[in-house]
CSV table of C-alpha atoms in Angstrom, one decimal:
chain,number,residue,atom,x,y,z
A,13,UNK,CA,129.3,70.0,123.8
A,14,UNK,CA,131.9,70.1,126.9
A,15,UNK,CA,133.5,73.4,127.7
A,16,UNK,CA,136.9,72.1,126.4
A,17,UNK,CA,135.1,71.6,123.1
A,18,UNK,CA,133.6,75.2,123.1
A,19,UNK,CA,136.9,76.9,124.0
A,20,UNK,CA,138.2,75.4,120.6
A,21,UNK,CA,135.7,77.3,118.5
A,22,UNK,CA,136.7,80.6,117.0
A,23,UNK,CA,135.7,83.5,119.2
A,24,UNK,CA,133.2,84.8,116.5
A,25,UNK,CA,131.3,81.6,116.4
A,26,UNK,CA,131.1,81.6,120.3
A,27,UNK,CA,129.8,85.2,120.2
A,28,UNK,CA,127.1,84.1,117.7
A,29,UNK,CA,126.0,81.0,119.9
A,30,UNK,CA,125.8,83.3,122.9
A,31,UNK,CA,123.6,85.7,121.0
A,32,UNK,CA,121.5,83.2,119.8
A,33,UNK,CA,120.6,82.0,123.4
A,34,UNK,CA,120.0,85.7,124.3
A,35,UNK,CA,117.6,86.3,121.3
A,36,UNK,CA,115.8,83.0,122.4
A,37,UNK,CA,115.6,84.2,126.0
A,38,UNK,CA,117.4,81.1,127.3
A,39,UNK,CA,119.0,83.1,130.1
A,40,UNK,CA,119.4,79.9,132.2
A,41,UNK,CA,121.5,78.2,129.6
A,42,UNK,CA,123.6,81.6,129.3
A,43,UNK,CA,124.1,81.5,133.3
A,44,UNK,CA,125.1,78.1,133.1
A,45,UNK,CA,127.8,78.8,130.5
A,46,UNK,CA,129.0,81.7,132.4
A,47,UNK,CA,129.8,79.4,135.4
A,48,UNK,CA,131.9,76.9,133.5
A,49,UNK,CA,135.2,78.9,133.5
A,50,UNK,CA,136.7,82.4,133.1
A,51,UNK,CA,137.0,82.5,129.4
A,52,UNK,CA,133.4,81.3,128.7
A,53,UNK,CA,132.0,83.6,131.2
A,54,UNK,CA,133.4,86.4,129.5
A,55,UNK,CA,131.6,85.5,126.5
A,56,UNK,CA,128.4,84.8,128.2
A,57,UNK,CA,128.4,87.8,130.1
A,58,UNK,CA,128.3,90.0,127.0
A,59,UNK,CA,125.0,88.8,126.1
A,60,UNK,CA,123.9,87.9,129.6
A,61,UNK,CA,124.0,91.7,130.7
A,62,UNK,CA,122.8,93.0,127.3
A,63,UNK,CA,119.2,92.8,128.4
A,64,UNK,CA,118.0,93.6,131.9
A,65,UNK,CA,114.6,93.4,133.0
A,66,UNK,CA,113.3,94.3,136.4
A,67,UNK,CA,109.8,94.1,138.1
A,68,UNK,CA,111.2,94.8,141.6
A,69,UNK,CA,113.9,97.3,143.2
A,70,UNK,CA,115.4,94.5,145.1
A,71,UNK,CA,116.4,92.5,141.9
A,72,UNK,CA,117.6,95.9,140.3
A,73,UNK,CA,120.0,96.6,143.2
A,74,UNK,CA,121.5,93.1,142.6
A,75,UNK,CA,122.2,93.9,139.0
A,76,UNK,CA,123.8,97.3,139.8
A,77,UNK,CA,126.0,95.6,142.5
A,78,UNK,CA,127.0,93.3,139.8
A,79,UNK,CA,128.0,96.0,137.7
A,80,UNK,CA,130.0,97.4,140.4
A,81,UNK,CA,131.9,94.3,140.9
A,82,UNK,CA,132.9,94.2,137.4
A,83,UNK,CA,132.5,97.7,135.6
A,84,UNK,CA,132.8,96.0,132.1
A,85,UNK,CA,129.2,94.8,132.4
A,86,UNK,CA,127.9,98.1,132.2
A,87,UNK,CA,129.0,98.6,128.7
A,88,UNK,CA,127.5,95.3,127.9
A,89,UNK,CA,123.9,96.7,128.6
A,90,UNK,CA,121.8,97.5,125.5
A,91,UNK,CA,118.2,97.2,126.7
A,92,UNK,CA,117.0,98.2,130.1
A,93,UNK,CA,113.3,97.5,131.4
A,94,UNK,CA,112.3,98.8,134.5
A,95,UNK,CA,108.6,97.3,134.7
A,96,UNK,CA,107.4,98.2,138.0
A,97,UNK,CA,103.7,97.9,137.1
A,98,UNK,CA,103.3,94.8,138.8
A,99,UNK,CA,102.3,93.7,142.3
A,100,UNK,CA,105.6,92.3,143.0
A,101,UNK,CA,107.0,95.9,143.1
A,102,UNK,CA,107.2,97.1,146.8
A,103,UNK,CA,107.8,100.7,147.6
A,104,UNK,CA,109.2,99.9,151.0
A,105,UNK,CA,112.2,98.9,149.1
A,106,UNK,CA,115.3,101.2,149.0
A,107,UNK,CA,114.8,103.6,146.3
A,108,UNK,CA,117.8,104.2,144.1
A,109,UNK,CA,117.3,104.8,140.7
A,110,UNK,CA,120.1,103.3,138.3
A,111,UNK,CA,122.5,105.8,136.7
A,112,UNK,CA,121.6,105.7,133.3
A,113,UNK,CA,124.8,107.7,132.2
A,114,UNK,CA,126.9,105.0,133.5
A,115,UNK,CA,125.6,102.7,130.5
A,116,UNK,CA,127.4,103.9,127.7
A,117,UNK,CA,126.0,101.5,124.9
A,118,UNK,CA,122.4,101.7,126.0
A,119,UNK,CA,119.9,101.5,123.1
A,120,UNK,CA,116.5,100.7,124.7
A,121,UNK,CA,115.1,102.1,127.8
A,122,UNK,CA,111.6,101.2,129.0
A,123,UNK,CA,110.2,102.6,132.2
A,124,UNK,CA,106.8,101.7,133.8
A,125,UNK,CA,105.4,103.5,136.8
A,126,UNK,CA,104.2,101.2,139.7
A,127,UNK,CA,100.8,103.6,139.9
A,128,UNK,CA,100.0,102.9,135.9
A,129,UNK,CA,97.0,100.8,136.6
A,130,UNK,CA,93.9,102.3,138.4
A,131,UNK,CA,94.1,99.6,141.0
A,132,UNK,CA,97.6,100.3,141.7
A,133,UNK,CA,98.9,101.6,145.2
A,134,UNK,CA,99.5,105.3,145.5
A,135,UNK,CA,102.4,107.1,147.2
A,136,UNK,CA,105.2,105.0,146.0
A,137,UNK,CA,107.5,108.1,145.6
A,138,UNK,CA,108.0,107.2,142.0
A,139,UNK,CA,107.9,111.0,140.9
A,140,UNK,CA,111.5,111.1,142.2
A,141,UNK,CA,112.5,108.4,139.7
A,142,UNK,CA,110.9,110.6,137.0
A,143,UNK,CA,112.6,113.6,138.1
A,144,UNK,CA,115.9,111.8,138.1
A,145,UNK,CA,115.4,110.4,134.7
A,146,UNK,CA,114.3,113.8,133.1
A,147,UNK,CA,117.2,115.4,134.5
A,148,UNK,CA,119.3,112.8,132.5
A,149,UNK,CA,117.3,113.2,129.2
A,150,UNK,CA,117.8,116.9,129.6
A,151,UNK,CA,121.6,116.4,129.7
A,152,UNK,CA,121.1,114.2,126.6
A,153,UNK,CA,118.9,116.5,124.9
A,154,UNK,CA,119.3,119.8,122.5
A,155,UNK,CA,118.4,121.9,125.5
A,156,UNK,CA,122.1,121.2,126.7
A,157,UNK,CA,124.1,123.3,124.6
A,158,UNK,CA,127.2,123.4,126.6
A,159,UNK,CA,130.3,123.0,124.7
A,160,UNK,CA,132.1,121.7,127.7
A,161,UNK,CA,130.3,118.7,128.4
A,162,UNK,CA,129.5,115.7,126.0
A,163,UNK,CA,125.8,114.9,125.9
A,164,UNK,CA,125.1,111.3,127.5
A,165,UNK,CA,122.8,108.5,126.1
A,166,UNK,CA,124.5,109.1,122.2
A,167,UNK,CA,123.4,105.6,121.6
A,168,UNK,CA,119.8,105.5,123.0
A,169,UNK,CA,117.6,104.7,120.1
A,170,UNK,CA,114.2,103.6,121.7
A,171,UNK,CA,112.3,105.2,124.7
A,172,UNK,CA,109.0,103.9,126.2
A,173,UNK,CA,107.9,105.8,129.3
A,174,UNK,CA,104.6,104.6,130.8
A,175,UNK,CA,104.5,107.1,133.7
A,176,UNK,CA,101.9,108.6,136.0
A,177,UNK,CA,101.3,111.7,137.9
A,178,UNK,CA,101.9,112.2,141.7
A,179,UNK,CA,98.9,110.2,143.2
A,180,UNK,CA,96.9,110.8,139.8
A,181,UNK,CA,96.7,109.2,136.5
A,182,UNK,CA,98.3,111.8,134.3
A,183,UNK,CA,101.6,113.5,134.3
A,184,UNK,CA,101.9,117.1,132.8
A,185,UNK,CA,104.8,118.2,130.3
A,186,UNK,CA,105.1,120.6,127.5
A,187,UNK,CA,106.8,120.5,124.3
A,188,UNK,CA,110.0,121.5,126.0
A,189,UNK,CA,110.3,118.3,127.6
A,190,UNK,CA,113.6,116.9,126.8
A,191,UNK,CA,112.1,113.6,125.7
A,192,UNK,CA,111.0,115.3,122.5
A,193,UNK,CA,114.5,116.8,121.9
A,194,UNK,CA,116.9,113.6,122.1
A,195,UNK,CA,118.9,114.2,118.9
A,196,UNK,CA,119.7,110.6,118.1
A,197,UNK,CA,116.5,108.9,119.3
A,198,UNK,CA,114.3,107.1,116.8
A,199,UNK,CA,111.2,105.7,118.6
A,200,UNK,CA,109.4,107.5,121.3
A,201,UNK,CA,106.3,105.9,123.2
A,202,UNK,CA,104.5,107.8,126.0
A,203,UNK,CA,101.4,107.3,127.7
A,204,UNK,CA,99.0,109.1,130.1
A,205,UNK,CA,100.5,112.4,129.5
A,206,UNK,CA,99.0,116.0,129.6
A,207,UNK,CA,100.9,117.7,126.7
A,208,UNK,CA,101.1,121.4,126.4
A,209,UNK,CA,97.6,122.1,128.4
A,210,UNK,CA,98.9,125.6,129.1
A,211,UNK,CA,99.0,128.5,126.9
A,212,UNK,CA,102.2,128.4,124.5
A,213,UNK,CA,103.5,131.5,126.3
A,214,UNK,CA,103.9,129.3,129.4
A,215,UNK,CA,106.3,126.9,127.9
A,216,UNK,CA,108.5,129.4,125.7
A,217,UNK,CA,107.1,127.9,122.2
A,218,UNK,CA,109.1,130.7,120.3
A,219,UNK,CA,112.3,129.9,121.7
A,220,UNK,CA,111.8,126.2,120.7
A,221,UNK,CA,111.6,127.1,117.0
A,222,UNK,CA,115.2,126.7,116.8
A,223,UNK,CA,115.1,123.1,117.1
A,224,UNK,CA,113.1,122.7,114.0
A,225,UNK,CA,114.3,119.4,112.0
A,226,UNK,CA,117.0,118.8,114.3
A,227,UNK,CA,116.0,115.4,115.7
A,228,UNK,CA,116.2,111.9,114.2
A,229,UNK,CA,112.9,110.6,115.5
A,230,UNK,CA,111.0,108.3,113.1
A,231,UNK,CA,108.4,106.7,115.4
A,232,UNK,CA,106.0,108.9,117.8
A,233,UNK,CA,103.4,106.9,119.9
A,234,UNK,CA,101.1,109.0,122.3
A,235,UNK,CA,98.8,106.5,124.1
A,236,UNK,CA,95.9,107.9,126.4
A,237,UNK,CA,97.1,111.2,126.1
A,238,UNK,CA,95.8,114.9,126.1
A,239,UNK,CA,97.6,116.8,123.4
A,240,UNK,CA,96.8,120.3,122.4
A,241,UNK,CA,97.2,121.0,118.8
A,242,UNK,CA,99.7,123.8,119.4
A,243,UNK,CA,101.7,121.4,121.3
A,244,UNK,CA,101.4,118.7,118.5
A,245,UNK,CA,102.5,121.2,116.0
A,246,UNK,CA,105.8,122.2,117.8
A,247,UNK,CA,106.6,118.6,118.6
A,248,UNK,CA,106.0,117.5,115.1
A,249,UNK,CA,108.4,120.1,113.9
A,250,UNK,CA,111.5,118.6,115.8
A,251,UNK,CA,112.1,115.5,113.5
A,252,UNK,CA,113.8,115.4,110.1
A,253,UNK,CA,111.6,112.8,109.0
A,254,UNK,CA,108.9,111.2,111.0
A,255,UNK,CA,107.8,107.8,109.6
A,256,UNK,CA,105.0,106.7,112.0
A,257,UNK,CA,102.7,108.7,114.1
A,258,UNK,CA,100.3,107.3,116.6
A,259,UNK,CA,97.9,109.6,118.2
A,260,UNK,CA,95.3,107.9,120.7
A,261,UNK,CA,93.7,110.7,122.8
A,262,UNK,CA,92.3,109.9,126.1
A,263,UNK,CA,89.1,107.9,125.8
A,264,UNK,CA,88.9,105.6,129.0
A,265,UNK,CA,88.3,108.2,131.7
A,266,UNK,CA,86.0,110.8,132.5
A,267,UNK,CA,86.1,114.0,130.8
A,268,UNK,CA,87.9,117.0,132.5
A,269,UNK,CA,86.5,120.6,132.1
A,270,UNK,CA,89.3,122.6,130.0
A,271,UNK,CA,91.0,119.8,128.5
A,272,UNK,CA,92.7,120.8,124.9
A,273,UNK,CA,92.5,118.1,122.3
A,274,UNK,CA,94.6,118.2,118.9
A,275,UNK,CA,91.5,117.2,117.1
A,276,UNK,CA,89.4,119.9,118.2
A,277,UNK,CA,90.9,122.3,115.5
A,278,UNK,CA,90.5,120.3,112.2
A,279,UNK,CA,92.7,122.9,110.1
A,280,UNK,CA,95.3,123.4,112.8
A,281,UNK,CA,95.5,119.5,113.1
A,282,UNK,CA,96.0,119.2,109.4
A,283,UNK,CA,98.7,121.9,109.4
A,284,UNK,CA,100.5,120.1,112.4
A,285,UNK,CA,100.8,116.6,110.7
A,286,UNK,CA,101.6,118.3,107.2
A,287,UNK,CA,105.0,119.2,108.7
A,288,UNK,CA,106.1,115.6,108.1
A,289,UNK,CA,104.1,114.8,104.8
A,290,UNK,CA,107.0,114.1,103.0
A,291,UNK,CA,108.2,111.1,105.3
A,292,UNK,CA,105.0,109.9,107.1
A,293,UNK,CA,104.3,106.2,106.1
A,294,UNK,CA,101.9,105.2,109.0
A,295,UNK,CA,99.3,107.3,110.7
A,296,UNK,CA,96.9,106.1,113.5
A,297,UNK,CA,94.4,108.2,115.0
A,298,UNK,CA,91.7,107.4,117.9
A,299,UNK,CA,89.9,110.3,119.3
A,300,UNK,CA,86.6,109.4,121.0
A,301,UNK,CA,84.1,112.3,120.6
A,302,UNK,CA,82.7,112.0,124.1
A,303,UNK,CA,86.0,113.5,125.5
A,304,UNK,CA,86.6,116.4,122.7
A,305,UNK,CA,84.8,119.3,121.4
A,306,UNK,CA,84.6,118.4,118.1
A,307,UNK,CA,80.8,118.7,116.7
A,308,UNK,CA,81.7,117.6,113.2
A,309,UNK,CA,83.8,114.8,111.8
A,310,UNK,CA,87.5,115.2,111.4
A,311,UNK,CA,88.4,116.0,107.8
A,312,UNK,CA,91.8,114.6,106.9
A,313,UNK,CA,93.8,116.5,104.1
A,314,UNK,CA,96.4,113.9,103.0
A,315,UNK,CA,96.8,114.5,99.3
A,316,UNK,CA,100.3,115.8,99.9
A,317,UNK,CA,101.4,112.9,101.8
A,318,UNK,CA,103.5,110.9,98.8
A,319,UNK,CA,104.5,108.0,100.9
A,320,UNK,CA,101.5,107.3,103.2
A,321,UNK,CA,100.7,103.7,102.9
A,322,UNK,CA,98.9,102.7,106.2
A,323,UNK,CA,96.1,104.7,107.8
A,324,UNK,CA,94.3,103.5,111.1
A,325,UNK,CA,91.2,105.4,112.2
A,326,UNK,CA,88.7,105.0,115.0
A,327,UNK,CA,86.4,104.6,116.8
A,328,UNK,CA,83.2,104.4,114.7
A,329,UNK,CA,80.4,104.3,117.3
A,330,UNK,CA,76.8,104.6,116.8
A,331,UNK,CA,75.9,108.2,116.2
A,332,UNK,CA,72.7,109.8,117.4
A,333,UNK,CA,70.1,110.8,114.9
A,334,UNK,CA,70.5,114.5,115.8
A,335,UNK,CA,74.0,114.4,114.3
A,336,UNK,CA,74.6,115.3,110.5
A,337,UNK,CA,77.5,112.7,110.1
A,338,UNK,CA,77.8,109.0,110.7
A,339,UNK,CA,81.5,108.8,110.3
A,340,UNK,CA,83.7,110.5,112.7
A,341,UNK,CA,86.2,110.8,109.8
A,342,UNK,CA,86.4,112.1,106.5
A,343,UNK,CA,89.1,111.6,104.1
A,344,UNK,CA,89.2,114.6,101.8
A,345,UNK,CA,89.7,114.8,98.0
A,346,UNK,CA,92.3,114.3,96.4
A,347,UNK,CA,93.3,111.2,98.3
A,348,UNK,CA,96.8,110.1,99.4
A,349,UNK,CA,98.5,108.6,96.4
A,350,UNK,CA,100.2,105.8,98.0
A,351,UNK,CA,97.7,104.6,100.6
A,352,UNK,CA,97.4,100.5,100.4
A,353,UNK,CA,96.0,99.9,103.7
A,354,UNK,CA,93.1,101.4,105.9
A,355,UNK,CA,92.1,100.0,109.3
A,356,UNK,CA,88.9,101.2,110.8
A,357,UNK,CA,89.1,100.4,114.8
A,358,UNK,CA,86.2,99.8,117.0
A,359,UNK,CA,83.6,99.6,114.3
A,360,UNK,CA,80.3,99.5,115.8
A,361,UNK,CA,78.2,96.6,114.4
A,362,UNK,CA,75.1,98.8,113.7
A,363,UNK,CA,77.6,100.5,111.3
A,364,UNK,CA,77.2,97.4,109.1
A,365,UNK,CA,73.6,98.5,108.2
A,366,UNK,CA,73.5,99.5,104.6
A,367,UNK,CA,72.6,103.2,105.1
A,368,UNK,CA,75.5,103.7,107.8
A,369,UNK,CA,78.0,101.6,105.9
A,370,UNK,CA,77.3,103.6,102.4
A,371,UNK,CA,78.0,106.9,104.6
A,372,UNK,CA,81.0,105.7,106.0
A,373,UNK,CA,82.5,104.4,102.9
A,374,UNK,CA,81.6,107.6,100.8
A,375,UNK,CA,83.0,109.6,103.7
A,376,UNK,CA,86.5,107.9,103.5
A,377,UNK,CA,86.6,107.6,99.8
A,378,UNK,CA,86.8,103.8,99.7
A,379,UNK,CA,86.0,103.7,95.8
A,380,UNK,CA,88.7,106.3,94.9
A,381,UNK,CA,91.2,104.3,97.1
A,382,UNK,CA,90.4,101.0,95.7
A,383,UNK,CA,90.6,102.6,92.1
A,384,UNK,CA,93.7,104.3,92.8
A,385,UNK,CA,95.4,101.1,93.9
A,386,UNK,CA,94.3,99.3,90.9
A,387,UNK,CA,95.7,101.8,88.9
A,388,UNK,CA,99.0,101.3,90.5
A,389,UNK,CA,98.8,97.5,90.4
A,390,UNK,CA,98.9,97.0,93.9
A,391,UNK,CA,96.1,95.4,96.4
A,392,UNK,CA,94.1,97.7,98.6
A,393,UNK,CA,93.6,96.2,102.1
A,394,UNK,CA,90.4,97.4,104.2
A,395,UNK,CA,90.5,95.8,107.7
A,396,UNK,CA,87.5,96.5,109.8
A,397,UNK,CA,87.9,95.5,113.6
A,398,UNK,CA,84.3,95.4,115.2
A,399,UNK,CA,83.4,96.4,118.5
A,400,UNK,CA,82.7,93.8,121.3
A,401,UNK,CA,79.1,92.4,120.9
A,402,UNK,CA,78.4,92.3,124.7
A,403,UNK,CA,77.7,96.0,125.0
A,404,UNK,CA,75.3,96.3,122.1
A,405,UNK,CA,73.4,93.2,123.2
A,406,UNK,CA,73.1,94.6,126.8
A,407,UNK,CA,72.0,98.2,125.5
A,408,UNK,CA,69.2,97.2,123.2
A,409,UNK,CA,68.3,93.8,124.8
A,410,UNK,CA,68.5,92.1,121.5
A,411,UNK,CA,70.3,89.1,120.1
A,412,UNK,CA,71.9,90.5,117.0
A,413,UNK,CA,74.7,87.7,116.7
A,414,UNK,CA,72.4,85.8,114.0
A,415,UNK,CA,72.4,89.2,111.6
A,416,UNK,CA,76.3,89.9,111.9
A,417,UNK,CA,77.5,87.2,109.4
A,418,UNK,CA,74.9,88.2,106.8
A,419,UNK,CA,75.9,92.0,107.1
A,420,UNK,CA,79.5,91.2,106.8
A,421,UNK,CA,78.8,89.2,103.8
A,422,UNK,CA,76.6,91.8,102.3
A,423,UNK,CA,79.6,94.5,103.0
A,424,UNK,CA,81.9,92.1,101.0
A,425,UNK,CA,79.7,92.0,98.1
A,426,UNK,CA,79.3,95.9,98.2
A,427,UNK,CA,82.9,96.2,98.1
A,428,UNK,CA,83.5,93.8,95.2
A,429,UNK,CA,81.2,96.1,93.2
A,430,UNK,CA,83.7,98.8,93.5
A,431,UNK,CA,86.6,96.8,92.1
A,432,UNK,CA,87.3,93.9,89.5
A,433,UNK,CA,86.7,90.5,91.0
A,434,UNK,CA,89.5,89.0,92.9
A,435,UNK,CA,90.7,85.6,91.3
A,436,UNK,CA,91.4,83.0,94.4
A,437,UNK,CA,94.2,80.8,94.1
A,438,UNK,CA,92.7,77.7,95.6
A,439,UNK,CA,94.3,77.9,99.1
A,440,UNK,CA,92.8,75.8,101.6
A,441,UNK,CA,94.8,76.9,104.4
A,442,UNK,CA,93.2,79.1,107.2
A,443,UNK,CA,96.5,81.0,107.6
A,444,UNK,CA,97.2,84.3,106.0
A,445,UNK,CA,97.4,83.9,102.1
A,446,UNK,CA,100.7,84.4,100.7
A,447,UNK,CA,100.5,87.0,97.9
A,448,UNK,CA,100.5,85.8,94.2
A,449,UNK,CA,99.9,87.1,90.8
A,450,UNK,CA,96.3,86.4,91.0
A,451,UNK,CA,95.6,88.9,93.8
A,452,UNK,CA,98.3,91.6,93.0
A,453,UNK,CA,95.7,94.1,91.8
A,454,UNK,CA,92.5,93.2,93.6
A,455,UNK,CA,91.5,94.7,96.9
A,456,UNK,CA,90.8,92.9,100.2
A,457,UNK,CA,88.3,93.1,102.8
A,458,UNK,CA,89.2,91.6,106.4
A,459,UNK,CA,86.8,91.8,109.5
A,460,UNK,CA,88.6,91.3,112.8
A,461,UNK,CA,87.2,90.6,116.3
A,462,UNK,CA,89.2,90.6,119.5
A,463,UNK,CA,88.9,88.8,122.8
A,464,UNK,CA,87.4,91.0,125.7
A,465,UNK,CA,90.1,91.5,128.3
A,466,UNK,CA,88.7,94.3,130.6
A,467,UNK,CA,92.2,96.2,130.3
A,468,UNK,CA,92.7,99.5,129.4
A,469,UNK,CA,95.5,101.4,127.4
A,470,UNK,CA,98.6,101.4,127.9
A,471,UNK,CA,98.8,97.7,127.7
A,472,UNK,CA,101.8,97.0,129.8
A,473,UNK,CA,104.7,94.3,129.7
A,474,UNK,CA,102.6,91.7,131.4
A,475,UNK,CA,99.7,92.5,129.4
A,476,UNK,CA,100.1,92.8,125.8
A,477,UNK,CA,98.2,94.3,123.0
A,478,UNK,CA,94.6,93.0,122.2
A,479,UNK,CA,94.8,89.7,120.1
A,480,UNK,CA,92.9,90.0,116.8
A,481,UNK,CA,91.5,87.2,114.8
A,482,UNK,CA,90.1,87.3,111.1
A,483,UNK,CA,86.7,86.4,111.0
A,484,UNK,CA,86.2,87.4,107.2
A,485,UNK,CA,88.7,87.4,104.6
A,486,UNK,CA,87.7,88.0,100.9
A,487,UNK,CA,90.8,86.5,99.5
A,488,UNK,CA,90.2,83.2,101.4
A,489,UNK,CA,88.3,80.6,99.5
A,490,UNK,CA,85.7,80.4,102.4
A,491,UNK,CA,85.6,84.2,103.1
A,492,UNK,CA,83.8,83.4,106.5
A,493,UNK,CA,86.4,81.3,108.0
A,494,UNK,CA,85.5,78.4,110.2
A,495,UNK,CA,89.0,78.5,112.0
A,496,UNK,CA,89.8,82.2,112.3
A,497,UNK,CA,93.6,83.1,112.2
A,498,UNK,CA,95.4,85.4,114.1
A,499,UNK,CA,95.9,89.0,112.2
A,500,UNK,CA,99.2,89.9,113.8
A,501,UNK,CA,102.0,87.8,115.1
A,502,UNK,CA,101.5,86.9,118.8
A,503,UNK,CA,104.7,86.3,121.2
A,504,UNK,CA,104.7,82.7,122.4
A,505,UNK,CA,103.9,83.8,125.9
A,506,UNK,CA,100.7,85.5,125.1
A,507,UNK,CA,97.1,84.3,125.3
A,508,UNK,CA,96.3,82.2,122.3
A,509,UNK,CA,92.8,81.3,123.4
A,510,UNK,CA,89.7,81.4,121.1
A,511,UNK,CA,87.8,84.6,120.7
A,512,UNK,CA,84.6,85.4,122.7
A,513,UNK,CA,81.4,83.1,122.4
A,514,UNK,CA,79.4,86.0,121.2
A,515,UNK,CA,81.5,86.4,118.0
A,516,UNK,CA,81.9,82.6,117.6
A,517,UNK,CA,78.1,82.5,117.4
A,518,UNK,CA,77.7,85.4,115.2
A,519,UNK,CA,80.0,84.1,112.5
A,520,UNK,CA,78.9,80.7,112.8
A,521,UNK,CA,77.4,78.8,109.7
A,522,UNK,CA,74.3,77.9,111.9
A,523,UNK,CA,73.4,81.6,112.0
A,524,UNK,CA,73.0,81.8,108.3
C-alpha cells in the first residue's frame, strides 16, 4: 500500500498498524514509514520511540540527540533498556546517563552493569551511573516527603537492575534503598546485591515502619543476592499485596565470612513472608546450604497462605550420610490449601533412588498435596528438573545414564499409588497436552532437563534463562517422550537446539 493509501486510513487504524510493527520488533519497517512523509512520520514515531534498547553509550547519545531535536519524542518512550553487559560497550565513550525524569511516560526500565560478568572489564565508572539513578529513584520514592515537588517516574511499573559494586561482584544496599519504596512500582528485579548486612540500627529500621503497606509492588525477584532476614522482613512489609516472591540467595561464588542469609533463621524467615500471606501466589526459594549456616532443613509454614498456588524449591543435592535429613526443605502441616503446582529445582539424580525419594516426598507432604487437590477437583502438578549428569558421572566415574529412565518411571508409578489413576485422552502429539475433563482431578508428574550452558545468574539480555525440556510426562500417552517438548515458551531468538547427549542417552529406549 502506498503512502497515499495509508493517509486515507482512519488515524486509529494507523496507530494499530504501527503498534503491530512495534510489537513484532519490525523497527526497519517503522523507520521506513517514518521516512515517507511528515504525517506518517508523526504516527510511526509514537511507536518507533516507545521502546529504546542500547548496548553502547554512543547509540544512547544518538537517541538523546534525537529527543532534543523533537521534545515530543521524550513523551513517547515507555520502555528503556540500558544493556551494557556486552563486549560492545566501551567505557572510553563520553559518559552521560539519560535524564529519566525527562521521560514522563516511562513504564519499564532495565539497567545492566558493564561489569556484570566475571570476565567483564573493571573500572568502567558505572558506579557514577548507579549513583545518579539512585538519586532519581529517591526523588520518586516515599522517602521524598516534600510537599513542594511532585515525585517523578509516576508511570514506572517495572524496574530491573543487574548491577555490581565498584570493581567487585556485589553492591551493598539496605531496606532504606529507594528502589524498595517506589509507590507505584509493580515489578522489581535486582541481582548481585548484599541487602541489609549491617545491623538494623545502621539503616534506621524503626523509621521505615511508617511505610508499611504503602507500595503497590506485586512481584519481587532477588537473584544471586545475600539478604538478611531482618532486611527481608522490613522489605516485605512495604507492599500492600505482593503476589510473587523469588529469593535466590548467593550460590555461585565462594562463601564470605559473616554473610547473613534470610534462611538461616527458619522462624524469622516464616514470619517475614507471612506478612504477604493473604496475597502471595508464587513463591520461589533457592538456597544452597554450602553458603548458609543452616544445619537443618528449611521448614516452611504456609498453611495461612490461602491463594498460594505455585511453589518452587531448590536445590536438592546429595546429602552426606552424617546429615539427619535428605531434603533441604520441609513443608509443614497443615499444607497450603490452594497449592496446585510444585517444582523441585536442581534435583540430584541420586535422589531418584527409592530411599531418598520417599524421604523427600514425605518431607514435602506430596501425598497430602495430591489428595487436597483431588478433593478440590483440580489437578496437582509436580515438576522435577534434574541436575546435570556430567558432574555426577565425573564425581563417581560411573555411567549411570542407563539407570535414569528406570528410576524416573519408578517414581511415576510411586506417585500413581498416591492418587486415582489418570485417564489419557489418546493424544499423540509431543506438545503439551491441553486440559480436558479426563485429567481435571488427576495429578501430573513431569521430569525436566536443561542444556548445560556454562552461564551463571543473573541471566542477562543476550543470554536468556535456561531452556527446560520435558523428558517424562505422566499425562502423555508415551510418558517417556521420544521427542521432548519445551516446558516454557521460548523467544524466537533463543537457542532451540536439543538437550545434552547425556540426557538423550539417559532417556533413550535403548537403555531400558
